[in-house]
Amino acid sequence: MSTTTQIQPKPIPALYTVYILRSQPRHASLYIGSTPHPPRRLSQHNGLAKGGAYRTSKISLRPWNMVCLVSGFPSMIAALKFEWALNNPHKSLHIPAEKRAEAVKGLGRRKTGHLKRPRKSLVGVMEALRMLVGVRSFGRWPLRVHFFDEDVWRVWERGGGKGKSGGGGVGGLGDLKVEVVTDFGSPTAPQGAGVVGVGEEDETNPHNNNNNDDDDDDDDDDDDDAQNENKHGIYALPLDYAPIKEYVAKGQEIWKFERQGSCVVCKEAMVAGRGLYAICPHTSCEAVGHVDCWSRCFLKQEARRVNIDREDEILPVKGECPKCHGEVIWGDMMKELTLRIRGQAEVEKLLKKKRRGAAKGKAKGKGKAADEKGNNAEERNTKENREVKTTPQRVVEDSEDSEFLDIAYL
């Protein structure tokens, strides 16, 4: 009897990336992979943590630097598809046929008859990356290209993929441009630096010794903000849903108190639990609407901006809220929606109030009680020793009592 495994739907991940590594001793060596946690994955590739990949395990090629990554994938599967296409531009159907033909020129074939993979070069990888972020398969996702090495970024710029840093769109998508972020502060952590996991505390952080219970939550938030400002490169990336915490809290409050009202687009009354409803992400706006209504509204706005008919499209990229007229990123809106309907555990963890100060105060109270108990025991022992010393003659004469006392006080 065959059994089928049902895959439980999950919310859009807080972060999933496709990254490019470059060997520090040998710049010609490149590696492409995917991960939801870039700092931890880099530590694995450099041998500082268990895991990694065989191709990055050679000591002569370490340390590796994460010089570029692409974020904004809606799922792990989406990131794996992009990773495979970037690793195999000569095979990927996302790459135009003429470009694939150029990539396979001069390539031999394996014993199986398949084409050999072309040797990676930084120029070739950047060219493939520019094409992939612009094709229709990936161009409508909220992708963002991060550069942590200035030399790699200059190779990208020379190829014409300027995105929002200047220049036109890519891949024939009209006004749609891939967002490019540069951060050349510190692409790697110091050698041997540990990575604090999710839910773990850094014991070396002096701010963790705050004993004020009342202001503990506010102090923790201030400390986190200060630490984030000091981080650079992959260590400044948000690994959880903290950037949309207020947005998620607003959504929970709207549905808890049934403030959804009517659809902001079609004006039809909305009933909780009878449809998919999305919420405007802006703090001062509580516009709620059907997902398909939001989609049609944004696609019409996009068609007016670029003067191109978008009837064949289903998913918008961004748009303007009909109520507050603020810019809305479709990917952010869908992330909140999937958290609300699929990620109750993630929402509870995100909105749970920290009470580390209270726990520390309780531990401190237990320690103080233990110290007092120890001091009382020491005083009793001192008093009994003093009483024994006042009757030395009896202890010496009575051998049985002497042995008993010796055993007791030993």
CSV table of N, CA, C and O in Angstrom, one decimal, residues 123-236:
chain,number,residue,atom,x,y,z
A,123,VAL,N,33.4,37.5,-15.3
A,123,VAL,CA,32.7,38.2,-16.3
A,123,VAL,C,31.5,37.4,-16.8
A,123,VAL,O,30.4,37.9,-17.0
A,124,GLY,N,31.7,36.1,-17.0
A,124,GLY,CA,30.6,35.2,-17.5
A,124,GLY,C,29.5,35.1,-16.5
A,124,GLY,O,28.3,35.1,-16.9
A,125,VAL,N,29.9,35.0,-15.2
A,125,VAL,CA,28.8,34.9,-14.2
A,125,VAL,C,28.0,36.1,-14.1
A,125,VAL,O,26.8,36.1,-13.9
A,126,MET,N,28.7,37.3,-14.2
A,126,MET,CA,27.9,38.6,-14.1
A,126,MET,C,27.0,38.7,-15.3
A,126,MET,O,25.9,39.3,-15.2
A,127,GLU,N,27.5,38.3,-16.5
A,127,GLU,CA,26.6,38.4,-17.7
A,127,GLU,C,25.4,37.5,-17.5
A,127,GLU,O,24.3,37.9,-17.8
A,128,ALA,N,25.6,36.3,-17.0
A,128,ALA,CA,24.5,35.4,-16.8
A,128,ALA,C,23.5,35.9,-15.8
A,128,ALA,O,22.3,35.8,-15.9
A,129,LEU,N,24.1,36.5,-14.7
A,129,LEU,CA,23.3,37.1,-13.6
A,129,LEU,C,22.4,38.3,-14.2
A,129,LEU,O,21.2,38.4,-13.9
A,130,ARG,N,23.0,39.1,-15.0
A,130,ARG,CA,22.2,40.2,-15.6
A,130,ARG,C,21.0,39.7,-16.4
A,130,ARG,O,19.9,40.2,-16.4
A,131,MET,N,21.3,38.7,-17.2
A,131,MET,CA,20.2,38.1,-18.0
A,131,MET,C,19.1,37.5,-17.2
A,131,MET,O,17.9,37.7,-17.5
A,132,LEU,N,19.5,36.8,-16.2
A,132,LEU,CA,18.5,36.0,-15.4
A,132,LEU,C,17.6,37.0,-14.6
A,132,LEU,O,16.4,36.7,-14.5
A,133,VAL,N,18.1,38.0,-14.0
A,133,VAL,CA,17.3,39.0,-13.2
A,133,VAL,C,16.4,39.8,-14.1
A,133,VAL,O,15.5,40.5,-13.6
A,134,GLY,N,16.6,39.7,-15.5
A,134,GLY,CA,15.8,40.5,-16.4
A,134,GLY,C,14.8,39.7,-17.2
A,134,GLY,O,13.9,40.3,-17.8
A,135,VAL,N,14.9,38.4,-17.2
A,135,VAL,CA,14.0,37.6,-18.0
A,135,VAL,C,12.6,37.5,-17.3
A,135,VAL,O,12.5,37.7,-16.1
A,136,ARG,N,11.6,37.2,-18.0
A,136,ARG,CA,10.2,37.2,-17.5
A,136,ARG,C,10.1,36.2,-16.4
A,136,ARG,O,9.2,36.3,-15.5
A,137,SER,N,10.8,35.1,-16.4
A,137,SER,CA,10.7,34.0,-15.4
A,137,SER,C,11.0,34.6,-14.0
A,137,SER,O,10.4,34.2,-13.0
A,138,PHE,N,12.0,35.4,-13.9
A,138,PHE,CA,12.5,35.9,-12.6
A,138,PHE,C,12.3,37.4,-12.4
A,138,PHE,O,12.4,38.0,-11.3
A,139,GLY,N,12.1,38.2,-13.5
A,139,GLY,CA,12.1,39.6,-13.5
A,139,GLY,C,11.0,40.2,-12.7
A,139,GLY,O,11.1,41.4,-12.3
A,140,ARG,N,9.9,39.5,-12.5
A,140,ARG,CA,8.8,40.0,-11.7
A,140,ARG,C,8.8,39.7,-10.2
A,140,ARG,O,7.9,40.0,-9.5
A,141,TRP,N,9.9,39.0,-9.8
A,141,TRP,CA,10.1,38.7,-8.4
A,141,TRP,C,10.8,39.9,-7.8
A,141,TRP,O,11.5,40.6,-8.4
A,142,PRO,N,10.6,40.1,-6.5
A,142,PRO,CA,11.2,41.3,-5.8
A,142,PRO,C,12.7,41.0,-5.5
A,142,PRO,O,13.1,41.0,-4.3
A,143,LEU,N,13.5,40.7,-6.5
A,143,LEU,CA,14.9,40.4,-6.4
A,143,LEU,C,15.7,41.6,-6.1
A,143,LEU,O,15.4,42.7,-6.6
A,144,ARG,N,16.8,41.4,-5.4
A,144,ARG,CA,17.7,42.5,-5.1
A,144,ARG,C,19.1,41.9,-5.2
A,144,ARG,O,19.4,40.9,-4.6
A,145,VAL,N,20.0,42.6,-5.9
A,145,VAL,CA,21.4,42.2,-6.1
A,145,VAL,C,22.3,42.9,-5.1
A,145,VAL,O,22.3,44.2,-5.1
A,146,HIS,N,23.0,42.2,-4.2
A,146,HIS,CA,23.9,42.8,-3.2
A,146,HIS,C,25.3,42.6,-3.7
A,146,HIS,O,25.7,41.4,-4.0
A,147,PHE,N,26.2,43.6,-3.6
A,147,PHE,CA,27.6,43.5,-3.9
A,147,PHE,C,28.4,43.9,-2.6
A,147,PHE,O,28.1,44.9,-2.0
A,148,PHE,N,29.3,43.0,-2.2
A,148,PHE,CA,30.1,43.2,-1.1
A,148,PHE,C,31.6,43.4,-1.4
A,148,PHE,O,32.4,43.5,-0.5
A,149,ASP,N,31.9,43.4,-2.7
A,149,ASP,CA,33.3,43.6,-3.2
A,149,ASP,C,33.2,44.6,-4.3
A,149,ASP,O,32.5,44.4,-5.3
A,150,GLU,N,34.0,45.7,-4.2
A,150,GLU,CA,34.0,46.7,-5.2
A,150,GLU,C,34.4,46.3,-6.6
A,150,GLU,O,33.9,46.7,-7.6
A,151,ASP,N,35.4,45.4,-6.7
A,151,ASP,CA,35.9,44.9,-7.9
A,151,ASP,C,34.8,44.1,-8.7
A,151,ASP,O,34.6,44.3,-9.9
A,152,VAL,N,34.1,43.3,-8.0
A,152,VAL,CA,33.0,42.5,-8.6
A,152,VAL,C,31.9,43.5,-9.0
A,152,VAL,O,31.3,43.3,-10.1
A,153,TRP,N,31.6,44.5,-8.2
A,153,TRP,CA,30.5,45.5,-8.6
A,153,TRP,C,30.9,46.2,-9.9
A,153,TRP,O,30.1,46.5,-10.7
A,154,ARG,N,32.2,46.5,-10.0
A,154,ARG,CA,32.7,47.2,-11.2
A,154,ARG,C,32.5,46.4,-12.5
A,154,ARG,O,32.2,46.9,-13.6
A,155,VAL,N,32.7,45.1,-12.3
A,155,VAL,CA,32.5,44.2,-13.5
A,155,VAL,C,31.1,44.2,-13.9
A,155,VAL,O,30.7,44.2,-15.1
A,156,TRP,N,30.2,44.2,-12.9
A,156,TRP,CA,28.7,44.3,-13.1
A,156,TRP,C,28.4,45.6,-13.9
A,156,TRP,O,27.6,45.6,-14.8
A,157,GLU,N,28.9,46.7,-13.4
A,157,GLU,CA,28.7,48.0,-14.0
A,157,GLU,C,29.2,48.1,-15.4
A,157,GLU,O,28.5,48.7,-16.2
A,158,ARG,N,30.3,47.5,-15.7
A,158,ARG,CA,30.9,47.6,-17.0
A,158,ARG,C,30.0,46.8,-18.0
A,158,ARG,O,29.9,47.2,-19.2
A,159,GLY,N,29.2,45.9,-17.5
A,159,GLY,CA,28.4,45.1,-18.4
A,159,GLY,C,27.0,45.8,-18.7
A,159,GLY,O,26.3,45.3,-19.5
A,160,GLY,N,26.8,46.9,-18.0
A,160,GLY,CA,25.5,47.7,-18.3
A,160,GLY,C,24.4,47.4,-17.3
A,160,GLY,O,23.3,48.0,-17.5
A,161,GLY,N,24.6,46.4,-16.4
A,161,GLY,CA,23.5,46.1,-15.4
A,161,GLY,C,23.5,47.1,-14.3
A,161,GLY,O,23.9,46.7,-13.2
A,162,LYS,N,23.0,48.3,-14.5
A,162,LYS,CA,23.1,49.3,-13.5
A,162,LYS,C,21.9,49.4,-12.5
A,162,LYS,O,22.0,50.0,-11.5
A,163,GLY,N,20.8,48.8,-12.9
A,163,GLY,CA,19.6,48.8,-12.1
A,163,GLY,C,19.3,50.2,-11.6
A,163,GLY,O,19.3,51.1,-12.3
A,164,LYS,N,19.0,50.3,-10.3
A,164,LYS,CA,18.5,51.5,-9.7
A,164,LYS,C,19.7,52.5,-9.4
A,164,LYS,O,19.5,53.6,-9.1
A,165,SER,N,20.9,52.0,-9.6
A,165,SER,CA,22.1,52.9,-9.4
A,165,SER,C,22.3,53.7,-10.6
A,165,SER,O,23.2,54.6,-10.6
A,166,GLY,N,21.5,53.6,-11.6
A,166,GLY,CA,21.6,54.4,-12.8
A,166,GLY,C,21.4,53.5,-14.0
A,166,GLY,O,21.8,52.3,-14.0
A,167,GLY,N,20.9,54.1,-15.1
A,167,GLY,CA,20.7,53.3,-16.3
A,167,GLY,C,19.3,52.7,-16.4
A,167,GLY,O,18.5,52.9,-15.5
A,168,GLY,N,19.0,52.1,-17.5
A,168,GLY,CA,17.7,51.6,-17.8
A,168,GLY,C,17.5,50.2,-17.3
A,168,GLY,O,18.3,49.6,-16.6
A,169,GLY,N,16.3,49.7,-17.5
A,169,GLY,CA,15.9,48.4,-17.1
A,169,GLY,C,16.6,47.3,-17.9
A,169,GLY,O,17.3,47.6,-18.9
A,170,VAL,N,16.5,46.1,-17.5
A,170,VAL,CA,17.2,45.0,-18.1
A,170,VAL,C,16.1,44.0,-18.6
A,170,VAL,O,15.0,43.9,-18.1
A,171,GLY,N,16.5,43.2,-19.7
A,171,GLY,CA,15.7,42.1,-20.1
A,171,GLY,C,14.4,42.5,-20.8
A,171,GLY,O,13.5,41.8,-20.9
A,172,GLY,N,14.3,43.8,-21.2
A,172,GLY,CA,13.1,44.2,-21.9
A,172,GLY,C,11.8,44.2,-21.0
A,172,GLY,O,10.7,44.0,-21.5
A,173,LEU,N,12.0,44.6,-19.8
A,173,LEU,CA,10.8,44.6,-18.9
A,173,LEU,C,10.3,46.0,-18.7
A,173,LEU,O,9.7,46.4,-17.7
A,174,GLY,N,10.5,46.9,-19.6
A,174,GLY,CA,10.0,48.3,-19.5
A,174,GLY,C,10.7,49.0,-18.4
A,174,GLY,O,12.0,49.2,-18.4
A,175,ASP,N,9.9,49.6,-17.5
A,175,ASP,CA,10.5,50.4,-16.4
A,175,ASP,C,11.0,49.6,-15.2
A,175,ASP,O,11.5,50.2,-14.3
A,176,LEU,N,10.8,48.3,-15.3
A,176,LEU,CA,11.2,47.5,-14.2
A,176,LEU,C,12.7,47.4,-14.1
A,176,LEU,O,13.4,47.0,-15.1
A,177,LYS,N,13.3,47.6,-13.0
A,177,LYS,CA,14.7,47.6,-12.8
A,177,LYS,C,15.1,46.8,-11.6
A,177,LYS,O,14.4,46.9,-10.6
A,178,VAL,N,16.1,46.0,-11.7
A,178,VAL,CA,16.6,45.2,-10.5
A,178,VAL,C,17.3,46.2,-9.6
A,178,VAL,O,18.0,47.1,-10.0
A,179,GLU,N,17.0,46.0,-8.3
A,179,GLU,CA,17.6,46.9,-7.3
A,179,GLU,C,19.0,46.4,-7.0
A,179,GLU,O,19.2,45.2,-6.7
A,180,VAL,N,19.9,47.3,-7.0
A,180,VAL,CA,21.3,47.0,-6.7
A,180,VAL,C,21.7,47.7,-5.4
A,180,VAL,O,21.5,48.9,-5.2
A,181,VAL,N,22.3,46.9,-4.5
A,181,VAL,CA,22.8,47.4,-3.2
A,181,VAL,C,24.2,47.1,-3.0
A,181,VAL,O,24.7,46.0,-3.3
A,182,THR,N,25.0,48.1,-2.7
A,182,THR,CA,26.5,47.9,-2.5
A,182,THR,C,26.8,48.2,-1.0
A,182,THR,O,26.3,49.1,-0.4
A,183,ASP,N,27.6,47.3,-0.5
A,183,ASP,CA,28.1,47.4,0.9
A,183,ASP,C,29.5,46.9,1.0
A,183,ASP,O,29.7,45.7,1.1
A,184,PHE,N,30.5,47.7,0.9
A,184,PHE,CA,31.9,47.3,0.8
A,184,PHE,C,32.6,47.4,2.2
A,184,PHE,O,33.8,47.4,2.3
A,185,GLY,N,31.8,47.5,3.2
A,185,GLY,CA,32.4,47.8,4.6
A,185,GLY,C,33.2,46.6,5.0
A,185,GLY,O,34.4,46.8,5.4
A,186,SER,N,32.6,45.4,5.1
A,186,SER,CA,33.3,44.3,5.7
A,186,SER,C,32.7,43.0,5.2
A,186,SER,O,31.7,42.5,5.8
A,187,PRO,N,33.1,42.5,4.0
A,187,PRO,CA,32.4,41.3,3.4
A,187,PRO,C,32.6,40.0,4.2
A,187,PRO,O,31.8,39.1,4.1
A,188,THR,N,33.6,39.9,5.1
A,188,THR,CA,33.7,38.7,5.9
A,188,THR,C,34.0,39.1,7.4
A,188,THR,O,34.5,40.2,7.7
A,189,ALA,N,33.6,38.2,8.3
A,189,ALA,CA,33.9,38.4,9.7
A,189,ALA,C,35.4,38.0,10.0
A,189,ALA,O,36.0,37.3,9.2
A,190,PRO,N,36.0,38.5,11.1
A,190,PRO,CA,37.3,38.1,11.4
A,190,PRO,C,37.5,36.6,11.5
A,190,PRO,O,36.5,35.9,11.9
A,191,GLN,N,38.6,36.1,11.2
A,191,GLN,CA,38.9,34.6,11.2
A,191,GLN,C,38.6,34.1,12.6
A,191,GLN,O,39.1,34.6,13.6
A,192,GLY,N,37.7,33.0,12.6
A,192,GLY,CA,37.4,32.4,13.9
A,192,GLY,C,36.2,33.0,14.6
A,192,GLY,O,35.8,32.5,15.6
A,193,ALA,N,35.6,34.0,14.0
A,193,ALA,CA,34.5,34.6,14.7
A,193,ALA,C,33.3,33.7,14.6
A,193,ALA,O,33.0,33.1,13.6
A,194,GLY,N,32.6,33.6,15.8
A,194,GLY,CA,31.4,32.7,15.8
A,194,GLY,C,30.2,33.4,15.3
A,194,GLY,O,30.1,34.6,15.1
A,195,VAL,N,29.2,32.6,14.9
A,195,VAL,CA,27.9,33.1,14.4
A,195,VAL,C,26.9,32.8,15.5
A,195,VAL,O,26.7,31.6,15.8
A,196,VAL,N,26.2,33.8,15.9
A,196,VAL,CA,25.1,33.6,16.9
A,196,VAL,C,23.9,33.2,16.2
A,196,VAL,O,23.4,33.8,15.3
A,197,GLY,N,23.4,32.0,16.6
A,197,GLY,CA,22.2,31.4,15.9
A,197,GLY,C,20.9,32.1,16.3
A,197,GLY,O,20.9,32.9,17.3
A,198,VAL,N,19.9,31.8,15.6
A,198,VAL,CA,18.5,32.3,15.9
A,198,VAL,C,18.1,31.8,17.3
A,198,VAL,O,18.1,30.7,17.6
A,199,GLY,N,17.7,32.8,18.2
A,199,GLY,CA,17.2,32.4,19.5
A,199,GLY,C,18.4,32.3,20.5
A,199,GLY,O,18.1,32.0,21.7
A,200,GLU,N,19.6,32.5,20.1
A,200,GLU,CA,20.7,32.4,21.0
A,200,GLU,C,21.2,33.8,21.4
A,200,GLU,O,21.1,34.7,20.6
A,201,GLU,N,21.8,33.9,22.6
A,201,GLU,CA,22.3,35.2,23.0
A,201,GLU,C,23.8,35.2,23.0
A,201,GLU,O,24.5,34.2,23.2
A,202,ASP,N,24.4,36.4,22.6
A,202,ASP,CA,25.8,36.5,22.6
A,202,ASP,C,26.3,36.8,24.0
A,202,ASP,O,26.0,37.9,24.5
A,203,GLU,N,27.0,35.9,24.6
A,203,GLU,CA,27.3,36.0,26.0
A,203,GLU,C,28.4,37.1,26.2
A,203,GLU,O,28.6,37.6,27.3
A,204,THR,N,29.1,37.5,25.1
A,204,THR,CA,30.1,38.5,25.3
A,204,THR,C,29.5,39.9,25.1
A,204,THR,O,30.2,40.9,25.3
A,205,ASN,N,28.2,40.0,24.9
A,205,ASN,CA,27.6,41.3,24.7
A,205,ASN,C,27.3,42.0,26.1
A,205,ASN,O,26.6,41.4,26.9
A,206,PRO,N,28.0,43.1,26.4
A,206,PRO,CA,27.8,43.7,27.7
A,206,PRO,C,26.4,44.2,28.0
A,206,PRO,O,26.0,44.3,29.1
A,207,HIS,N,25.6,44.4,26.9
A,207,HIS,CA,24.2,44.9,27.1
A,207,HIS,C,23.3,43.8,27.7
A,207,HIS,O,22.2,44.1,28.1
A,208,ASN,N,23.8,42.6,27.6
A,208,ASN,CA,22.9,41.5,28.1
A,208,ASN,C,22.9,41.5,29.7
A,208,ASN,O,22.2,40.7,30.3
A,209,ASN,N,23.7,42.3,30.3
A,209,ASN,CA,23.7,42.4,31.8
A,209,ASN,C,22.8,43.4,32.4
A,209,ASN,O,22.9,43.8,33.5
A,210,ASN,N,21.9,43.9,31.6
A,210,ASN,CA,20.9,44.9,32.1
A,210,ASN,C,19.9,44.3,33.1
A,210,ASN,O,19.3,43.3,32.8
A,211,ASN,N,19.8,44.9,34.3
A,211,ASN,CA,19.0,44.3,35.3
A,211,ASN,C,17.7,45.1,35.5
A,211,ASN,O,16.9,44.8,36.4
A,212,ASN,N,17.4,46.1,34.7
A,212,ASN,CA,16.2,46.8,34.8
A,212,ASN,C,15.0,46.1,34.1
A,212,ASN,O,15.0,46.0,32.9
A,213,ASP,N,14.1,45.5,34.9
A,213,ASP,CA,13.0,44.7,34.3
A,213,ASP,C,12.0,45.6,33.5
A,213,ASP,O,11.5,45.2,32.5
A,214,ASP,N,11.7,46.8,34.0
A,214,ASP,CA,10.7,47.6,33.4
A,214,ASP,C,11.1,48.1,32.0
A,214,ASP,O,10.2,48.1,31.1
A,215,ASP,N,12.3,48.4,31.8
A,215,ASP,CA,12.8,49.0,30.5
A,215,ASP,C,13.5,48.0,29.7
A,215,ASP,O,14.2,48.3,28.7
A,216,ASP,N,13.4,46.7,30.0
A,216,ASP,CA,14.2,45.7,29.4
A,216,ASP,C,13.9,45.6,27.9
A,216,ASP,O,14.8,45.5,27.0
A,217,ASP,N,12.6,45.6,27.5
A,217,ASP,CA,12.2,45.4,26.1
A,217,ASP,C,12.8,46.6,25.3
A,217,ASP,O,13.3,46.4,24.2
A,218,ASP,N,12.6,47.8,25.8
A,218,ASP,CA,13.0,49.0,25.0
A,218,ASP,C,14.6,49.0,24.9
A,218,ASP,O,15.1,49.3,23.8
A,219,ASP,N,15.3,48.6,26.0
A,219,ASP,CA,16.7,48.6,25.9
A,219,ASP,C,17.2,47.5,24.9
A,219,ASP,O,18.2,47.8,24.2
A,220,ASP,N,16.5,46.4,24.9
A,220,ASP,CA,16.9,45.3,23.9
A,220,ASP,C,16.8,45.8,22.5
A,220,ASP,O,17.6,45.6,21.7
A,221,ASP,N,15.7,46.5,22.2
A,221,ASP,CA,15.5,47.0,20.9
A,221,ASP,C,16.5,48.0,20.5
A,221,ASP,O,17.0,48.0,19.4
A,222,ASP,N,16.8,48.9,21.4
A,222,ASP,CA,17.8,49.9,21.2
A,222,ASP,C,19.2,49.3,20.9
A,222,ASP,O,20.0,49.7,20.0
A,223,ASP,N,19.5,48.3,21.7
A,223,ASP,CA,20.8,47.6,21.6
A,223,ASP,C,20.9,46.9,20.2
A,223,ASP,O,21.9,46.9,19.6
A,224,ASP,N,19.8,46.2,19.8
A,224,ASP,CA,19.8,45.5,18.5
A,224,ASP,C,20.0,46.5,17.4
A,224,ASP,O,20.7,46.2,16.4
A,225,ASP,N,19.3,47.7,17.5
A,225,ASP,CA,19.4,48.7,16.4
A,225,ASP,C,20.9,49.2,16.3
A,225,ASP,O,21.4,49.3,15.3
A,226,ALA,N,21.5,49.4,17.5
A,226,ALA,CA,22.9,49.9,17.5
A,226,ALA,C,23.8,48.8,16.9
A,226,ALA,O,24.7,49.2,16.2
A,227,GLN,N,23.6,47.6,17.3
A,227,GLN,CA,24.4,46.5,16.8
A,227,GLN,C,24.3,46.4,15.3
A,227,GLN,O,25.2,46.2,14.5
A,228,ASN,N,23.0,46.5,14.8
A,228,ASN,CA,22.8,46.4,13.3
A,228,ASN,C,23.5,47.5,12.6
A,228,ASN,O,23.9,47.3,11.4
A,229,GLU,N,23.5,48.7,13.2
A,229,GLU,CA,24.2,49.8,12.5
A,229,GLU,C,25.7,49.6,12.3
A,229,GLU,O,26.3,50.1,11.4
A,230,ASN,N,26.2,48.8,13.2
A,230,ASN,CA,27.7,48.6,13.2
A,230,ASN,C,28.0,47.4,12.3
A,230,ASN,O,29.2,47.1,12.1
A,231,LYS,N,27.1,46.6,11.8
A,231,LYS,CA,27.3,45.5,11.0
A,231,LYS,C,27.4,45.9,9.5
A,231,LYS,O,26.8,46.8,9.1
A,232,HIS,N,28.2,45.1,8.8
A,232,HIS,CA,28.3,45.4,7.4
A,232,HIS,C,28.3,44.1,6.6
A,232,HIS,O,28.4,43.0,7.1
A,233,GLY,N,28.1,44.2,5.3
A,233,GLY,CA,28.1,43.0,4.4
A,233,GLY,C,27.0,42.1,4.7
A,233,GLY,O,25.9,42.5,5.0
A,234,ILE,N,27.3,40.8,4.6
A,234,ILE,CA,26.3,39.8,4.9
A,234,ILE,C,25.8,39.7,6.3
A,234,ILE,O,24.8,39.2,6.6
A,235,TYR,N,26.6,40.3,7.2
A,235,TYR,CA,26.2,40.3,8.6
A,235,TYR,C,25.2,41.4,9.0
A,235,TYR,O,24.7,41.4,10.1
A,236,ALA,N,24.9,42.2,8.0
A,236,ALA,CA,23.8,43.2,8.2
A,236,ALA,C,22.5,42.8,7.6
A,236,ALA,O,21.5,43.5,7.7
